[in-house]
Amino acid sequence: MSKGACAMSQAAEQPSSRLADVLLRAPAAEDPSDEPWAYRGWAALLVSLFILYHTVSLLQHTTPAAGLAERFNRKLAGVLRAGAYMRATSSVQSWAMFAPTRTGPTSSCRCGW
């Protein structure tokens, strides 16, 4: 082995640079995944209020507006402006999705022998 290669291997085995010493002896960084919540303070409050608003708007918008709760449903819709919010977020749904009304002419075939 040459003297140059031997000197290089000795230098690699003994980290003498300040950067290497700092990196090797630096305290461990805190892992953010250990935190129980992703948001804190005002951010947590705002996210919670948005989730609450979205949930109430979704329930109000998809609940049938007839029967005993008709007045309450309409008043809540006016206060929340749920219809505009649902259209803006493309979350519009209706009960017609489950049992659509046939609006066009129906065709039938009668077979007789």
N, CA, C and O atoms as CSV, one atom per row, in Angstrom:
chain,resi,resn,atom,element,x,y,z
A,1,MET,N,N,0.831,-1.169,0.000
A,1,MET,CA,C,0.000,0.000,0.000
A,1,MET,C,C,0.881,1.239,0.000
A,1,MET,O,O,1.943,1.240,0.622
A,2,SER,N,N,0.470,2.263,-0.668
A,2,SER,CA,C,1.281,3.473,-0.746
A,2,SER,C,C,1.100,4.302,0.513
A,2,SER,O,O,0.147,4.123,1.271
A,3,LYS,N,N,2.031,5.203,0.712
A,3,LYS,CA,C,1.955,6.055,1.898
A,3,LYS,C,C,0.765,6.996,1.830
A,3,LYS,O,O,0.167,7.299,2.862
A,4,GLY,N,N,0.402,7.471,0.630
A,4,GLY,CA,C,-0.738,8.382,0.472
A,4,GLY,C,C,-2.047,7.718,0.849
A,4,GLY,O,O,-2.891,8.337,1.497
A,5,ALA,N,N,-2.231,6.460,0.451
A,5,ALA,CA,C,-3.466,5.742,0.772
A,5,ALA,C,C,-3.554,5.471,2.257
A,5,ALA,O,O,-4.642,5.508,2.833
A,6,CYS,N,N,-2.424,5.199,2.884
A,6,CYS,CA,C,-2.398,4.929,4.319
A,6,CYS,C,C,-2.747,6.195,5.094
A,6,CYS,O,O,-3.476,6.136,6.085
A,7,ALA,N,N,-2.232,7.333,4.648
A,7,ALA,CA,C,-2.516,8.592,5.333
A,7,ALA,C,C,-3.990,8.955,5.190
A,7,ALA,O,O,-4.593,9.497,6.116
A,8,MET,N,N,-4.573,8.652,4.017
A,8,MET,CA,C,-5.982,8.970,3.804
A,8,MET,C,C,-6.870,8.097,4.678
A,8,MET,O,O,-7.876,8.578,5.200
A,9,SER,N,N,-6.524,6.833,4.850
A,9,SER,CA,C,-7.352,5.958,5.676
A,9,SER,C,C,-7.258,6.348,7.137
A,9,SER,O,O,-8.238,6.215,7.870
A,10,GLN,N,N,-6.109,6.825,7.578
A,10,GLN,CA,C,-5.975,7.279,8.962
A,10,GLN,C,C,-6.796,8.545,9.186
A,10,GLN,O,O,-7.393,8.719,10.248
A,11,ALA,N,N,-6.830,9.429,8.191
A,11,ALA,CA,C,-7.603,10.654,8.330
A,11,ALA,C,C,-9.097,10.346,8.346
A,11,ALA,O,O,-9.866,11.010,9.040
A,12,ALA,N,N,-9.499,9.348,7.586
A,12,ALA,CA,C,-10.909,8.979,7.560
A,12,ALA,C,C,-11.327,8.310,8.856
A,12,ALA,O,O,-12.477,8.442,9.275
A,13,GLU,N,N,-10.416,7.595,9.497
A,13,GLU,CA,C,-10.742,6.909,10.741
A,13,GLU,C,C,-10.819,7.876,11.916
A,13,GLU,O,O,-11.554,7.621,12.870
A,14,GLN,N,N,-10.086,8.963,11.869
A,14,GLN,CA,C,-10.063,9.919,12.976
A,14,GLN,C,C,-10.721,11.226,12.531
A,14,GLN,O,O,-10.074,12.061,11.900
A,15,PRO,N,N,-12.004,11.406,12.857
A,15,PRO,CA,C,-12.668,12.649,12.452
A,15,PRO,C,C,-12.116,13.800,13.288
A,15,PRO,O,O,-12.438,13.928,14.469
A,16,SER,N,N,-11.300,14.622,12.682
A,16,SER,CA,C,-10.677,15.709,13.429
A,16,SER,C,C,-11.261,17.064,13.055
A,16,SER,O,O,-10.903,18.072,13.665
A,17,SER,N,N,-12.132,17.112,12.089
A,17,SER,CA,C,-12.694,18.410,11.707
A,17,SER,C,C,-13.735,18.853,12.723
A,17,SER,O,O,-14.370,18.033,13.386
A,18,ARG,N,N,-13.894,20.148,12.829
A,18,ARG,CA,C,-14.865,20.691,13.783
A,18,ARG,C,C,-16.292,20.338,13.395
A,18,ARG,O,O,-17.121,20.064,14.263
A,19,LEU,N,N,-16.589,20.341,12.083
A,19,LEU,CA,C,-17.937,20.020,11.627
A,19,LEU,C,C,-18.331,18.608,12.043
A,19,LEU,O,O,-19.441,18.380,12.522
A,20,ALA,N,N,-17.421,17.672,11.856
A,20,ALA,CA,C,-17.709,16.290,12.241
A,20,ALA,C,C,-17.931,16.187,13.744
A,20,ALA,O,O,-18.833,15.476,14.186
A,21,ASP,N,N,-17.119,16.889,14.539
A,21,ASP,CA,C,-17.299,16.855,15.994
A,21,ASP,C,C,-18.646,17.450,16.404
A,21,ASP,O,O,-19.330,16.917,17.278
A,22,VAL,N,N,-19.017,18.558,15.764
A,22,VAL,CA,C,-20.297,19.201,16.094
A,22,VAL,C,C,-21.462,18.293,15.723
A,22,VAL,O,O,-22.400,18.132,16.504
A,23,LEU,N,N,-21.404,17.699,14.538
A,23,LEU,CA,C,-22.498,16.847,14.102
A,23,LEU,C,C,-22.621,15.584,14.940
A,23,LEU,O,O,-23.727,15.127,15.228
A,24,LEU,N,N,-21.495,15.027,15.326
A,24,LEU,CA,C,-21.534,13.790,16.104
A,24,LEU,C,C,-21.967,14.011,17.538
A,24,LEU,O,O,-22.530,13.108,18.157
A,25,ARG,N,N,-21.717,15.192,18.078
A,25,ARG,CA,C,-22.011,15.436,19.489
A,25,ARG,C,C,-23.226,16.361,19.693
A,25,ARG,O,O,-23.507,16.764,20.821
A,26,ALA,N,N,-23.918,16.686,18.651
A,26,ALA,CA,C,-25.094,17.557,18.754
A,26,ALA,C,C,-26.224,16.809,19.460
A,26,ALA,O,O,-26.366,15.596,19.305
A,27,PRO,N,N,-27.026,17.540,20.236
A,27,PRO,CA,C,-28.164,16.870,20.883
A,27,PRO,C,C,-29.174,16.408,19.833
A,27,PRO,O,O,-29.291,17.010,18.766
A,28,ALA,N,N,-29.875,15.372,20.134
A,28,ALA,CA,C,-30.866,14.818,19.202
A,28,ALA,C,C,-32.007,15.815,19.023
A,28,ALA,O,O,-32.460,16.431,19.987
A,29,ALA,N,N,-32.457,15.963,17.809
A,29,ALA,CA,C,-33.585,16.850,17.520
A,29,ALA,C,C,-34.883,16.196,17.973
A,29,ALA,O,O,-35.021,14.973,17.960
A,30,GLU,N,N,-35.840,17.046,18.377
A,30,GLU,CA,C,-37.129,16.509,18.804
A,30,GLU,C,C,-37.916,16.036,17.594
A,30,GLU,O,O,-37.901,16.677,16.543
A,31,ASP,N,N,-38.593,14.927,17.746
A,31,ASP,CA,C,-39.394,14.368,16.664
A,31,ASP,C,C,-40.798,14.953,16.753
A,31,ASP,O,O,-41.479,14.737,17.755
A,32,PRO,N,N,-41.262,15.699,15.721
A,32,PRO,CA,C,-42.605,16.288,15.806
A,32,PRO,C,C,-43.722,15.259,15.793
A,32,PRO,O,O,-44.852,15.591,16.148
A,33,SER,N,N,-43.452,14.033,15.400
A,33,SER,CA,C,-44.506,13.020,15.393
A,33,SER,C,C,-44.865,12.566,16.801
A,33,SER,O,O,-45.865,11.872,16.991
A,34,ASP,N,N,-44.056,12.951,17.794
A,34,ASP,CA,C,-44.367,12.605,19.181
A,34,ASP,C,C,-45.434,13.513,19.766
A,34,ASP,O,O,-45.989,13.208,20.822
A,35,GLU,N,N,-45.733,14.631,19.097
A,35,GLU,CA,C,-46.731,15.573,19.593
A,35,GLU,C,C,-48.127,14.976,19.436
A,35,GLU,O,O,-48.408,14.336,18.422
A,36,PRO,N,N,-49.010,15.173,20.422
A,36,PRO,CA,C,-50.351,14.591,20.313
A,36,PRO,C,C,-51.265,15.319,19.326
A,36,PRO,O,O,-52.195,14.709,18.798
A,37,TRP,N,N,-51.026,16.604,19.064
A,37,TRP,CA,C,-51.901,17.385,18.192
A,37,TRP,C,C,-51.089,18.034,17.087
A,37,TRP,O,O,-49.962,18.474,17.310
A,38,ALA,N,N,-51.665,18.094,15.893
A,38,ALA,CA,C,-50.980,18.735,14.772
A,38,ALA,C,C,-51.086,20.256,14.866
A,38,ALA,O,O,-50.191,20.966,14.409
A,39,TYR,N,N,-52.175,20.764,15.456
A,39,TYR,CA,C,-52.385,22.200,15.567
A,39,TYR,C,C,-52.470,22.574,17.033
A,39,TYR,O,O,-52.896,21.775,17.867
A,40,ARG,N,N,-52.064,23.782,17.336
A,40,ARG,CA,C,-52.125,24.285,18.718
A,40,ARG,C,C,-52.716,25.683,18.727
A,40,ARG,O,O,-52.646,26.405,17.732
A,41,GLY,N,N,-53.295,26.057,19.850
A,41,GLY,CA,C,-53.776,27.420,20.057
A,41,GLY,C,C,-54.881,27.821,19.099
A,41,GLY,O,O,-55.865,27.105,18.918
A,42,TRP,N,N,-54.692,29.000,18.481
A,42,TRP,CA,C,-55.701,29.552,17.572
A,42,TRP,C,C,-55.926,28.661,16.367
A,42,TRP,O,O,-57.054,28.547,15.886
A,43,ALA,N,N,-54.879,28.030,15.871
A,43,ALA,CA,C,-55.042,27.151,14.705
A,43,ALA,C,C,-55.962,25.984,15.051
A,43,ALA,O,O,-56.816,25.612,14.246
A,44,ALA,N,N,-55.800,25.410,16.230
A,44,ALA,CA,C,-56.667,24.296,16.655
A,44,ALA,C,C,-58.110,24.761,16.794
A,44,ALA,O,O,-59.036,24.038,16.428
A,45,LEU,N,N,-58.303,25.965,17.321
A,45,LEU,CA,C,-59.654,26.507,17.466
A,45,LEU,C,C,-60.300,26.727,16.098
A,45,LEU,O,O,-61.460,26.369,15.892
A,46,LEU,N,N,-59.554,27.310,15.169
A,46,LEU,CA,C,-60.107,27.567,13.838
A,46,LEU,C,C,-60.427,26.271,13.096
A,46,LEU,O,O,-61.468,26.176,12.444
A,47,VAL,N,N,-59.562,25.290,13.184
A,47,VAL,CA,C,-59.823,24.006,12.525
A,47,VAL,C,C,-61.048,23.340,13.146
A,47,VAL,O,O,-61.877,22.780,12.428
A,48,SER,N,N,-61.167,23.394,14.462
A,48,SER,CA,C,-62.332,22.806,15.137
A,48,SER,C,C,-63.624,23.505,14.737
A,48,SER,O,O,-64.638,22.846,14.504
A,49,LEU,N,N,-63.600,24.835,14.657
A,49,LEU,CA,C,-64.797,25.576,14.251
A,49,LEU,C,C,-65.175,25.276,12.805
A,49,LEU,O,O,-66.359,25.161,12.487
A,50,PHE,N,N,-64.185,25.148,11.930
A,50,PHE,CA,C,-64.487,24.809,10.542
A,50,PHE,C,C,-65.126,23.426,10.442
A,50,PHE,O,O,-66.097,23.245,9.707
A,51,ILE,N,N,-64.593,22.458,11.169
A,51,ILE,CA,C,-65.153,21.097,11.143
A,51,ILE,C,C,-66.578,21.116,11.684
A,51,ILE,O,O,-67.453,20.446,11.135
A,52,LEU,N,N,-66.824,21.867,12.745
A,52,LEU,CA,C,-68.167,21.977,13.305
A,52,LEU,C,C,-69.117,22.625,12.302
A,52,LEU,O,O,-70.227,22.131,12.102
A,53,TYR,N,N,-68.702,23.724,11.669
A,53,TYR,CA,C,-69.535,24.401,10.675
A,53,TYR,C,C,-69.838,23.475,9.507
A,53,TYR,O,O,-70.983,23.397,9.063
A,54,HIS,N,N,-68.840,22.780,9.009
A,54,HIS,CA,C,-69.036,21.886,7.871
A,54,HIS,C,C,-70.006,20.757,8.226
A,54,HIS,O,O,-70.882,20.417,7.430
A,55,THR,N,N,-69.853,20.182,9.404
A,55,THR,CA,C,-70.721,19.082,9.824
A,55,THR,C,C,-72.172,19.549,9.971
A,55,THR,O,O,-73.084,18.884,9.481
A,56,VAL,N,N,-72.392,20.676,10.635
A,56,VAL,CA,C,-73.755,21.182,10.828
A,56,VAL,C,C,-74.361,21.584,9.482
A,56,VAL,O,O,-75.538,21.322,9.235
A,57,SER,N,N,-73.573,22.214,8.613
A,57,SER,CA,C,-74.084,22.595,7.294
A,57,SER,C,C,-74.456,21.372,6.474
A,57,SER,O,O,-75.485,21.362,5.799
A,58,LEU,N,N,-73.638,20.361,6.530
A,58,LEU,CA,C,-73.915,19.135,5.786
A,58,LEU,C,C,-75.186,18.463,6.303
A,58,LEU,O,O,-76.017,18.016,5.513
A,59,LEU,N,N,-75.336,18.391,7.614
A,59,LEU,CA,C,-76.542,17.792,8.186
A,59,LEU,C,C,-77.785,18.617,7.847
A,59,LEU,O,O,-78.831,18.059,7.515
A,60,GLN,N,N,-77.668,19.940,7.931
A,60,GLN,CA,C,-78.812,20.789,7.622
A,60,GLN,C,C,-79.198,20.680,6.161
A,60,GLN,O,O,-80.384,20.641,5.831
A,61,HIS,N,N,-78.226,20.631,5.298
A,61,HIS,CA,C,-78.503,20.627,3.866
A,61,HIS,C,C,-79.096,19.297,3.390
A,61,HIS,O,O,-79.901,19.282,2.459
A,62,THR,N,N,-78.713,18.200,4.007
A,62,THR,CA,C,-79.191,16.894,3.553
A,62,THR,C,C,-80.425,16.406,4.296
A,62,THR,O,O,-81.026,15.408,3.899
A,63,THR,N,N,-80.813,17.085,5.362
A,63,THR,CA,C,-82.006,16.700,6.100
A,63,THR,C,C,-83.243,17.188,5.352
A,63,THR,O,O,-83.263,18.326,4.884
A,64,PRO,N,N,-84.270,16.358,5.229
A,64,PRO,CA,C,-85.489,16.807,4.549
A,64,PRO,C,C,-86.085,18.038,5.243
A,64,PRO,O,O,-86.128,18.105,6.471
A,65,ALA,N,N,-86.539,18.998,4.455
A,65,ALA,CA,C,-87.041,20.261,4.994
A,65,ALA,C,C,-88.554,20.236,5.189
A,65,ALA,O,O,-89.207,21.270,5.052
A,66,ALA,N,N,-89.105,19.104,5.499
A,66,ALA,CA,C,-90.538,19.004,5.732
A,66,ALA,C,C,-90.773,18.361,7.093
A,66,ALA,O,O,-89.874,17.753,7.674
A,67,GLY,N,N,-91.965,18.503,7.576
A,67,GLY,CA,C,-92.306,17.875,8.843
A,67,GLY,C,C,-92.145,18.823,10.019
A,67,GLY,O,O,-92.271,20.039,9.874
A,68,LEU,N,N,-91.863,18.254,11.188
A,68,LEU,CA,C,-91.811,19.026,12.421
A,68,LEU,C,C,-90.675,20.046,12.446
A,68,LEU,O,O,-90.831,21.122,13.022
A,69,ALA,N,N,-89.557,19.732,11.845
A,69,ALA,CA,C,-88.378,20.600,11.922
A,69,ALA,C,C,-88.272,21.568,10.751
A,69,ALA,O,O,-87.196,22.119,10.518
A,70,GLU,N,N,-89.355,21.793,10.005
A,70,GLU,CA,C,-89.291,22.628,8.806
A,70,GLU,C,C,-88.875,24.066,9.122
A,70,GLU,O,O,-87.993,24.614,8.462
A,71,ARG,N,N,-89.506,24.679,10.131
A,71,ARG,CA,C,-89.151,26.065,10.481
A,71,ARG,C,C,-87.717,26.161,10.977
A,71,ARG,O,O,-86.980,27.069,10.593
A,72,PHE,N,N,-87.324,25.223,11.833
A,72,PHE,CA,C,-85.955,25.237,12.355
A,72,PHE,C,C,-84.942,25.036,11.222
A,72,PHE,O,O,-83.906,25.699,11.179
A,73,ASN,N,N,-85.251,24.127,10.319
A,73,ASN,CA,C,-84.351,23.836,9.207
A,73,ASN,C,C,-84.167,25.065,8.318
A,73,ASN,O,O,-83.045,25.373,7.915
A,74,ARG,N,N,-85.241,25.757,8.014
A,74,ARG,CA,C,-85.150,26.952,7.155
A,74,ARG,C,C,-84.404,28.085,7.859
A,74,ARG,O,O,-83.613,28.793,7.236
A,75,LYS,N,N,-84.658,28.253,9.154
A,75,LYS,CA,C,-83.968,29.300,9.908
A,75,LYS,C,C,-82.474,29.011,9.985
A,75,LYS,O,O,-81.650,29.909,9.808
A,76,LEU,N,N,-82.133,27.762,10.250
A,76,LEU,CA,C,-80.724,27.376,10.315
A,76,LEU,C,C,-80.049,27.537,8.957
A,76,LEU,O,O,-78.888,27.939,8.885
A,77,ALA,N,N,-80.763,27.230,7.892
A,77,ALA,CA,C,-80.216,27.398,6.543
A,77,ALA,C,C,-79.919,28.862,6.255
A,77,ALA,O,O,-78.916,29.178,5.616
A,78,GLY,N,N,-80.787,29.762,6.726
A,78,GLY,CA,C,-80.556,31.191,6.527
A,78,GLY,C,C,-79.372,31.703,7.322
A,78,GLY,O,O,-78.595,32.525,6.836
A,79,VAL,N,N,-79.235,31.215,8.546
A,79,VAL,CA,C,-78.130,31.668,9.401
A,79,VAL,C,C,-76.791,31.137,8.882
A,79,VAL,O,O,-75.818,31.886,8.794
A,80,LEU,N,N,-76.743,29.866,8.544
A,80,LEU,CA,C,-75.485,29.249,8.101
A,80,LEU,C,C,-75.143,29.524,6.642
A,80,LEU,O,O,-73.990,29.405,6.231
A,81,ARG,N,N,-76.156,29.894,5.868
A,81,ARG,CA,C,-75.992,30.017,4.419
A,81,ARG,C,C,-75.425,28.710,3.861
A,81,ARG,O,O,-74.483,28.695,3.069
A,82,ALA,N,N,-76.039,27.624,4.309
A,82,ALA,CA,C,-75.558,26.285,3.977
A,82,ALA,C,C,-75.680,25.988,2.491
A,82,ALA,O,O,-74.807,25.327,1.929
A,83,GLY,N,N,-76.730,26.453,1.843
A,83,GLY,CA,C,-76.905,26.186,0.423
A,83,GLY,C,C,-75.768,26.762,-0.404
A,83,GLY,O,O,-75.231,26.092,-1.286
A,84,ALA,N,N,-75.398,28.014,-0.116
A,84,ALA,CA,C,-74.297,28.657,-0.850
A,84,ALA,C,C,-72.976,27.949,-0.561
A,84,ALA,O,O,-72.154,27.764,-1.458
A,85,TYR,N,N,-72.779,27.557,0.693
A,85,TYR,CA,C,-71.542,26.855,1.056
A,85,TYR,C,C,-71.465,25.496,0.361
A,85,TYR,O,O,-70.405,25.113,-0.134
A,86,MET,N,N,-72.573,24.771,0.319
A,86,MET,CA,C,-72.569,23.452,-0.322
A,86,MET,C,C,-72.322,23.563,-1.823
A,86,MET,O,O,-71.599,22.748,-2.395
A,87,ARG,N,N,-72.913,24.557,-2.457
A,87,ARG,CA,C,-72.653,24.747,-3.891
A,87,ARG,C,C,-71.215,25.162,-4.145
A,87,ARG,O,O,-70.608,24.710,-5.116
A,88,ALA,N,N,-70.660,26.008,-3.297
A,88,ALA,CA,C,-69.279,26.478,-3.476
A,88,ALA,C,C,-68.275,25.341,-3.312
A,88,ALA,O,O,-67.239,25.325,-3.976
A,89,THR,N,N,-68.582,24.391,-2.430
A,89,THR,CA,C,-67.664,23.266,-2.203
A,89,THR,C,C,-68.045,22.029,-3.001
A,89,THR,O,O,-67.438,20.971,-2.839
A,90,SER,N,N,-69.040,22.156,-3.856
A,90,SER,CA,C,-69.532,21.030,-4.675
A,90,SER,C,C,-69.929,19.831,-3.821
A,90,SER,O,O,-69.646,18.683,-4.166
A,91,SER,N,N,-70.582,20.114,-2.711
A,91,SER,CA,C,-71.044,19.055,-1.806
A,91,SER,C,C,-72.560,18.898,-1.862
A,91,SER,O,O,-73.161,18.375,-0.924
A,92,VAL,N,N,-73.178,19.339,-2.939
A,92,VAL,CA,C,-74.638,19.314,-3.037
A,92,VAL,C,C,-75.121,17.878,-3.184
A,92,VAL,O,O,-74.674,17.130,-4.053
A,93,GLN,N,N,-76.039,17.525,-2.313
A,93,GLN,CA,C,-76.667,16.210,-2.356
A,93,GLN,C,C,-78.147,16.394,-2.081
A,93,GLN,O,O,-78.560,17.400,-1.504
A,94,SER,N,N,-78.935,15.430,-2.491
A,94,SER,CA,C,-80.361,15.502,-2.188
A,94,SER,C,C,-80.887,14.084,-2.007
A,94,SER,O,O,-80.210,13.102,-2.313
A,95,TRP,N,N,-82.101,14.007,-1.505
A,95,TRP,CA,C,-82.712,12.700,-1.293
A,95,TRP,C,C,-83.068,12.046,-2.615
A,95,TRP,O,O,-83.263,10.831,-2.659
A,96,ALA,N,N,-83.158,12.810,-3.693
A,96,ALA,CA,C,-83.467,12.247,-5.000
A,96,ALA,C,C,-82.372,11.286,-5.458
A,96,ALA,O,O,-82.592,10.463,-6.347
A,97,MET,N,N,-81.211,11.393,-4.857
A,97,MET,CA,C,-80.110,10.503,-5.195
A,97,MET,C,C,-80.471,9.048,-4.841
A,97,MET,O,O,-80.020,8.120,-5.512
A,98,PHE,N,N,-81.274,8.852,-3.804
A,98,PHE,CA,C,-81.609,7.509,-3.355
A,98,PHE,C,C,-82.816,6.925,-4.095
A,98,PHE,O,O,-82.876,5.719,-4.336
A,99,ALA,N,N,-83.764,7.771,-4.448
A,99,ALA,CA,C,-84.961,7.305,-5.131
A,99,ALA,C,C,-85.363,8.343,-6.172
A,99,ALA,O,O,-86.293,9.117,-5.943
A,100,PRO,N,N,-84.691,8.369,-7.287
A,100,PRO,CA,C,-84.989,9.408,-8.279
A,100,PRO,C,C,-86.395,9.259,-8.858
A,100,PRO,O,O,-86.917,8.152,-8.992
A,101,THR,N,N,-86.981,10.380,-9.191
A,101,THR,CA,C,-88.302,10.394,-9.800
A,101,THR,C,C,-88.123,10.335,-11.305
A,101,THR,O,O,-87.333,11.090,-11.873
A,102,ARG,N,N,-88.835,9.465,-11.932
A,102,ARG,CA,C,-88.737,9.357,-13.383
A,102,ARG,C,C,-89.519,10.501,-13.996
A,102,ARG,O,O,-90.721,10.631,-13.766
A,103,THR,N,N,-88.857,11.312,-14.758
A,103,THR,CA,C,-89.531,12.471,-15.346
A,103,THR,C,C,-89.851,12.276,-16.817
A,103,THR,O,O,-90.712,12.975,-17.352
A,104,GLY,N,N,-89.191,11.359,-17.474
A,104,GLY,CA,C,-89.412,11.154,-18.907
A,104,GLY,C,C,-90.459,10.089,-19.164
A,104,GLY,O,O,-90.918,9.415,-18.241
A,105,PRO,N,N,-90.827,9.946,-20.406
A,105,PRO,CA,C,-91.808,8.896,-20.738
A,105,PRO,C,C,-91.195,7.508,-20.536
A,105,PRO,O,O,-90.009,7.286,-20.776
A,106,THR,N,N,-92.015,6.621,-20.102
A,106,THR,CA,C,-91.546,5.248,-19.903
A,106,THR,C,C,-91.985,4.409,-21.091
A,106,THR,O,O,-93.049,4.628,-21.671
A,107,SER,N,N,-91.186,3.493,-21.422
A,107,SER,CA,C,-91.547,2.608,-22.531
A,107,SER,C,C,-91.761,1.206,-21.984
A,107,SER,O,O,-91.063,0.754,-21.076
A,108,SER,N,N,-92.719,0.551,-22.549
A,108,SER,CA,C,-92.970,-0.820,-22.095
A,108,SER,C,C,-93.157,-1.682,-23.341
A,108,SER,O,O,-93.541,-1.215,-24.413
A,109,CYS,N,N,-92.879,-2.903,-23.148
A,109,CYS,CA,C,-92.992,-3.869,-24.249
A,109,CYS,C,C,-94.019,-4.936,-23.835
A,109,CYS,O,O,-93.921,-5.525,-22.758
A,110,ARG,N,N,-94.936,-5.154,-24.655
A,110,ARG,CA,C,-95.962,-6.142,-24.339
A,110,ARG,C,C,-95.802,-7.315,-25.319
A,110,ARG,O,O,-95.879,-7.156,-26.538
A,111,CYS,N,N,-95.589,-8.424,-24.768
A,111,CYS,CA,C,-95.414,-9.618,-25.604
A,111,CYS,C,C,-96.630,-10.509,-25.452
A,111,CYS,O,O,-97.023,-10.860,-24.339
A,112,GLY,N,N,-97.193,-10.853,-26.526
A,112,GLY,CA,C,-98.348,-11.740,-26.469
A,112,GLY,C,C,-98.174,-12.881,-27.459
A,112,GLY,O,O,-97.664,-12.688,-28.563
A,113,TRP,N,N,-98.577,-13.998,-27.079
A,113,TRP,CA,C,-98.435,-15.178,-27.956
A,113,TRP,C,C,-99.669,-15.418,-28.679
A,113,TRP,O,O,-99.750,-16.362,-29.465
